[in-house]
C-alpha positions as a Markdown table, in Angstrom:
| # | Residue | x | y | z |
|---|---|---|---|---|
| 1 | Met | 0.2 | 0.1 | 0.2 |
| 2 | Ala | 2.9 | 2.3 | 0.8 |
| 3 | Leu | 4.3 | 1.5 | -3.2 |
| 4 | Val | 1.0 | 2.7 | -4.4 |
| 5 | Phe | 0.5 | 5.6 | -2.3 |
| 6 | Leu | 4.1 | 6.9 | -3.4 |
| 7 | Cys | 3.3 | 6.2 | -6.9 |
| 8 | Phe | 0.4 | 8.7 | -7.1 |
| 9 | Gln | 2.7 | 11.0 | -4.8 |
| 10 | Val | 5.4 | 10.9 | -7.5 |
| 11 | Phe | 3.0 | 11.2 | -10.4 |
| 12 | Leu | 1.1 | 14.3 | -8.9 |
| 13 | Cys | 4.5 | 15.8 | -7.8 |
| 14 | Arg | 5.7 | 15.9 | -11.1 |
| 15 | Ile | 2.8 | 17.4 | -12.9 |
| 16 | Val | 3.0 | 20.2 | -10.4 |
| 17 | Asp | 7.0 | 20.4 | -11.2 |
| 18 | Val | 6.8 | 20.1 | -15.0 |
| 19 | Ser | 3.7 | 22.4 | -15.0 |
| 20 | Leu | 5.6 | 25.0 | -13.5 |
| 21 | Gly | 8.7 | 24.4 | -15.5 |
| 22 | Thr | 6.1 | 25.3 | -18.4 |
| 23 | Val | 5.3 | 28.0 | -17.1 |
| 24 | Arg | 8.7 | 29.5 | -15.8 |
| 25 | Thr | 10.0 | 29.3 | -19.2 |
| 26 | Ile | 7.5 | 31.2 | -21.1 |
| 27 | Leu | 7.6 | 33.7 | -18.4 |
| 28 | Thr | 11.3 | 33.9 | -19.0 |
| 29 | Val | 10.9 | 34.2 | -23.1 |
| 30 | Lys | 8.6 | 36.9 | -22.3 |
| 31 | Gly | 11.1 | 38.9 | -20.1 |
| 32 | Lys | 9.3 | 38.4 | -16.4 |
| 33 | Ile | 12.6 | 37.5 | -15.1 |
| 34 | Gly | 11.5 | 38.1 | -11.2 |
| 35 | Thr | 8.4 | 36.1 | -11.4 |
| 36 | Ala | 10.1 | 32.6 | -13.5 |
| 37 | Ser | 12.7 | 32.8 | -10.7 |
| 38 | Ala | 10.4 | 32.5 | -8.0 |
| 39 | Ile | 8.5 | 30.0 | -9.7 |
| 40 | Gly | 11.6 | 28.3 | -10.6 |
| 41 | Ile | 12.9 | 27.8 | -7.0 |
| 42 | Ile | 9.0 | 26.1 | -6.0 |
| 43 | Glu | 9.7 | 24.1 | -8.9 |
| 44 | Ile | 12.7 | 22.4 | -8.0 |
| 45 | Phe | 11.8 | 22.6 | -4.7 |
| 46 | Val | 8.9 | 20.2 | -5.3 |
| 47 | Trp | 11.2 | 18.0 | -7.8 |
| 48 | Phe | 13.8 | 17.9 | -5.1 |
| 49 | Val | 11.4 | 16.3 | -2.5 |
| 50 | Ile | 9.8 | 13.9 | -4.3 |
| 51 | Val | 12.8 | 12.6 | -6.1 |
| 52 | Gln | 14.1 | 12.2 | -2.8 |
| 53 | Ala | 11.2 | 10.4 | -1.4 |
| 54 | Ala | 11.0 | 8.4 | -5.1 |
| 55 | Ile | 14.9 | 7.1 | -4.3 |
| 56 | Ser | 14.8 | 6.8 | -0.9 |
| 57 | Arg | 11.2 | 4.5 | -0.6 |
| 58 | Gly | 10.8 | 3.4 | -4.1 |
| 59 | Gly | 14.2 | 2.2 | -4.2 |
| 60 | Thr | 14.2 | 0.2 | -7.5 |
| 61 | Ser | 10.6 | -0.5 | -8.0 |
| 62 | Leu | 9.7 | 0.1 | -11.9 |
| 63 | Trp | 6.0 | 1.2 | -10.9 |
| 64 | Val | 7.9 | 4.5 | -9.3 |
| 65 | Ala | 9.9 | 5.0 | -12.6 |
| 66 | Leu | 6.8 | 4.5 | -14.9 |
| 67 | Phe | 4.6 | 6.8 | -12.8 |
| 68 | Tyr | 7.7 | 9.4 | -12.8 |
| 69 | Ala | 7.6 | 9.1 | -16.6 |
| 70 | Gly | 3.6 | 9.3 | -16.6 |
| 71 | Gly | 4.0 | 12.6 | -14.5 |
| 72 | Phe | 6.2 | 14.1 | -16.5 |
| 73 | Gly | 4.3 | 13.3 | -19.7 |
| 74 | Ala | 1.1 | 14.9 | -17.8 |
| 75 | Gly | 3.1 | 18.0 | -16.4 |
| 76 | Thr | 4.1 | 18.5 | -19.8 |
| 77 | Tyr | 0.8 | 18.4 | -21.1 |
| 78 | Ile | -1.1 | 20.3 | -18.2 |
| 79 | Gly | 1.8 | 22.6 | -17.8 |
| 80 | Gly | 1.1 | 23.7 | -22.2 |
| 81 | Lys | -2.5 | 24.0 | -21.7 |
| 82 | Leu | -2.3 | 26.1 | -18.6 |
| 83 | Ala | 0.6 | 28.3 | -20.6 |
| 84 | Asn | -2.0 | 28.9 | -23.0 |
| 85 | Arg | -4.8 | 30.3 | -20.8 |
| 86 | Leu | -2.5 | 32.1 | -18.5 |
| 87 | Met | 0.0 | 33.5 | -21.0 |
| 88 | Lys | -2.5 | 35.8 | -23.1 |
| 89 | Gly | -0.9 | 38.6 | -24.9 |
| 90 | Ile | -1.3 | 40.7 | -27.8 |
| 91 | Leu | -0.8 | 39.7 | -31.6 |
| 92 | Asp | 0.1 | 41.4 | -34.8 |
| 93 | Ile | -1.8 | 39.7 | -37.6 |
| 94 | Gln | -0.7 | 40.6 | -41.3 |
| 95 | Ile | -3.0 | 39.0 | -43.6 |
| 96 | Val | -2.2 | 39.3 | -47.6 |
| 97 | Thr | -5.6 | 38.9 | -49.4 |
| 98 | Ser | -6.1 | 37.0 | -52.7 |
| 99 | Thr | -7.7 | 40.0 | -54.2 |
| 100 | Lys | -8.6 | 43.8 | -53.1 |
| 101 | Asn | -11.5 | 42.1 | -51.0 |
| 102 | Glu | -13.5 | 45.3 | -49.4 |
| 103 | Glu | -15.8 | 43.0 | -48.1 |
| 104 | Leu | -13.5 | 41.6 | -45.9 |
| 105 | Val | -12.0 | 44.7 | -44.6 |
| 106 | Ser | -15.6 | 45.6 | -43.8 |
| 107 | Ala | -16.2 | 42.4 | -42.1 |
| 108 | Ile | -13.2 | 43.1 | -40.2 |
| 109 | Arg | -14.1 | 46.1 | -39.0 |
| 110 | Asn | -17.6 | 45.6 | -38.4 |
| 111 | Ala | -16.3 | 43.2 | -35.9 |
| 112 | Gly | -14.5 | 45.8 | -33.7 |
| 113 | Phe | -11.1 | 45.2 | -34.8 |
| 114 | Gly | -8.8 | 47.8 | -36.3 |
| 115 | Val | -7.0 | 47.3 | -39.3 |
| 116 | Ser | -4.6 | 49.2 | -41.5 |
| 117 | Val | -4.7 | 48.8 | -45.3 |
| 118 | Leu | -1.6 | 48.6 | -47.6 |
| 119 | Asn | -1.9 | 48.0 | -51.8 |
| 120 | Val | -0.2 | 45.4 | -52.5 |
| 121 | Asn | 0.9 | 45.5 | -56.5 |
| 122 | Ser | 0.7 | 43.0 | -58.8 |
| 123 | Ser | 3.4 | 40.1 | -59.0 |
| 124 | Val | 3.7 | 37.0 | -60.8 |
| 125 | Tyr | 1.3 | 35.7 | -58.1 |
| 126 | Gly | -1.8 | 37.3 | -59.4 |
| 127 | Glu | -3.3 | 40.5 | -59.4 |
| 128 | Glu | -3.2 | 43.3 | -56.8 |
| 129 | Lys | -4.1 | 42.2 | -53.2 |
| 130 | Tyr | -4.2 | 44.0 | -49.6 |
| 131 | Met | -1.9 | 43.6 | -46.7 |
| 132 | Leu | -3.9 | 43.8 | -43.7 |
| 133 | Val | -2.2 | 44.7 | -40.5 |
| 134 | Ile | -4.4 | 44.3 | -37.1 |
| 135 | Glu | -3.3 | 44.0 | -33.3 |
| 136 | Ile | -5.6 | 41.7 | -31.2 |
| 137 | Lys | -5.8 | 40.2 | -28.2 |
| 138 | Ser | -4.6 | 36.7 | -28.3 |
| 139 | Gly | -8.2 | 35.2 | -27.1 |
| 140 | Asn | -9.3 | 36.6 | -30.1 |
| 141 | Leu | -7.8 | 34.9 | -32.9 |
| 142 | Lys | -10.2 | 32.1 | -33.4 |
| 143 | Arg | -12.9 | 34.5 | -34.1 |
| 144 | Leu | -10.3 | 36.7 | -36.7 |
| 145 | Lys | -9.4 | 33.8 | -38.7 |
| 146 | Lys | -13.0 | 32.6 | -39.1 |
| 147 | Ile | -13.9 | 36.0 | -40.3 |
| 148 | Val | -10.6 | 36.0 | -42.8 |
| 149 | Tyr | -11.4 | 32.5 | -44.1 |
| 150 | Asp | -15.3 | 32.9 | -44.5 |
| 151 | His | -14.7 | 35.9 | -46.7 |
| 152 | Asp | -11.1 | 34.9 | -48.7 |
| 153 | Pro | -10.2 | 31.1 | -48.1 |
| 154 | Ala | -7.1 | 32.1 | -49.9 |
| 155 | Ala | -5.7 | 34.5 | -47.8 |
| 156 | Phe | -2.5 | 34.1 | -46.2 |
| 157 | Ile | -1.9 | 34.5 | -42.4 |
| 158 | Met | 0.9 | 35.4 | -40.6 |
| 159 | Val | 0.9 | 35.7 | -36.8 |
| 160 | Arg | 3.4 | 36.7 | -34.4 |
| 161 | Glu | 3.8 | 38.3 | -30.8 |
| 162 | Thr | 3.6 | 41.7 | -29.8 |
| 163 | Ile | 6.3 | 43.0 | -27.7 |
| 164 | Phe | 5.3 | 46.6 | -27.4 |
| 165 | Ile | 2.4 | 48.9 | -28.7 |
| 166 | Gln | 1.9 | 52.2 | -28.7 |
| 167 | Asn | -1.0 | 54.4 | -29.9 |
| 168 | Gly | -3.0 | 52.9 | -32.3 |
| 169 | Phe | -6.6 | 50.7 | -31.6 |
| 170 | Phe | -6.8 | 47.0 | -31.0 |
| 171 | Lys | -9.1 | 44.5 | -29.7 |
């Protein structure tokens, strides 16, 4: 019974420490070093405590190793989901339309998004087009993509994270 309890303890602690590691990595990349450092302390403390318990009480049990590995996999999945929910930011969307599509521009604006429209001269790939530049909150990406594909299924969409924004309008 003690081995079963240890296996579940190892599994749950690995979920916690790996999830924290995922969030810590994302915060580091986004430049939030102080918060990432604090999370790192907690992450490694949890890792140290559970590794010590696994080695001292689990010995050479294959079950402990399997639950350790399973916790790592589950922690990676949960950490990714958690990061997607917590790390909302602003996205820079650039859309190259397949034609000069006024309907699409109107639909984007009617949905409440600000959009800058640039003319793209004809090229070897076809007629004149628009490049649309839009700044949105990441939670609105799915809705914007639907609007674009409903009006121009052949549109080319590029999405990047925005580091800094000054003035302008975004939703």
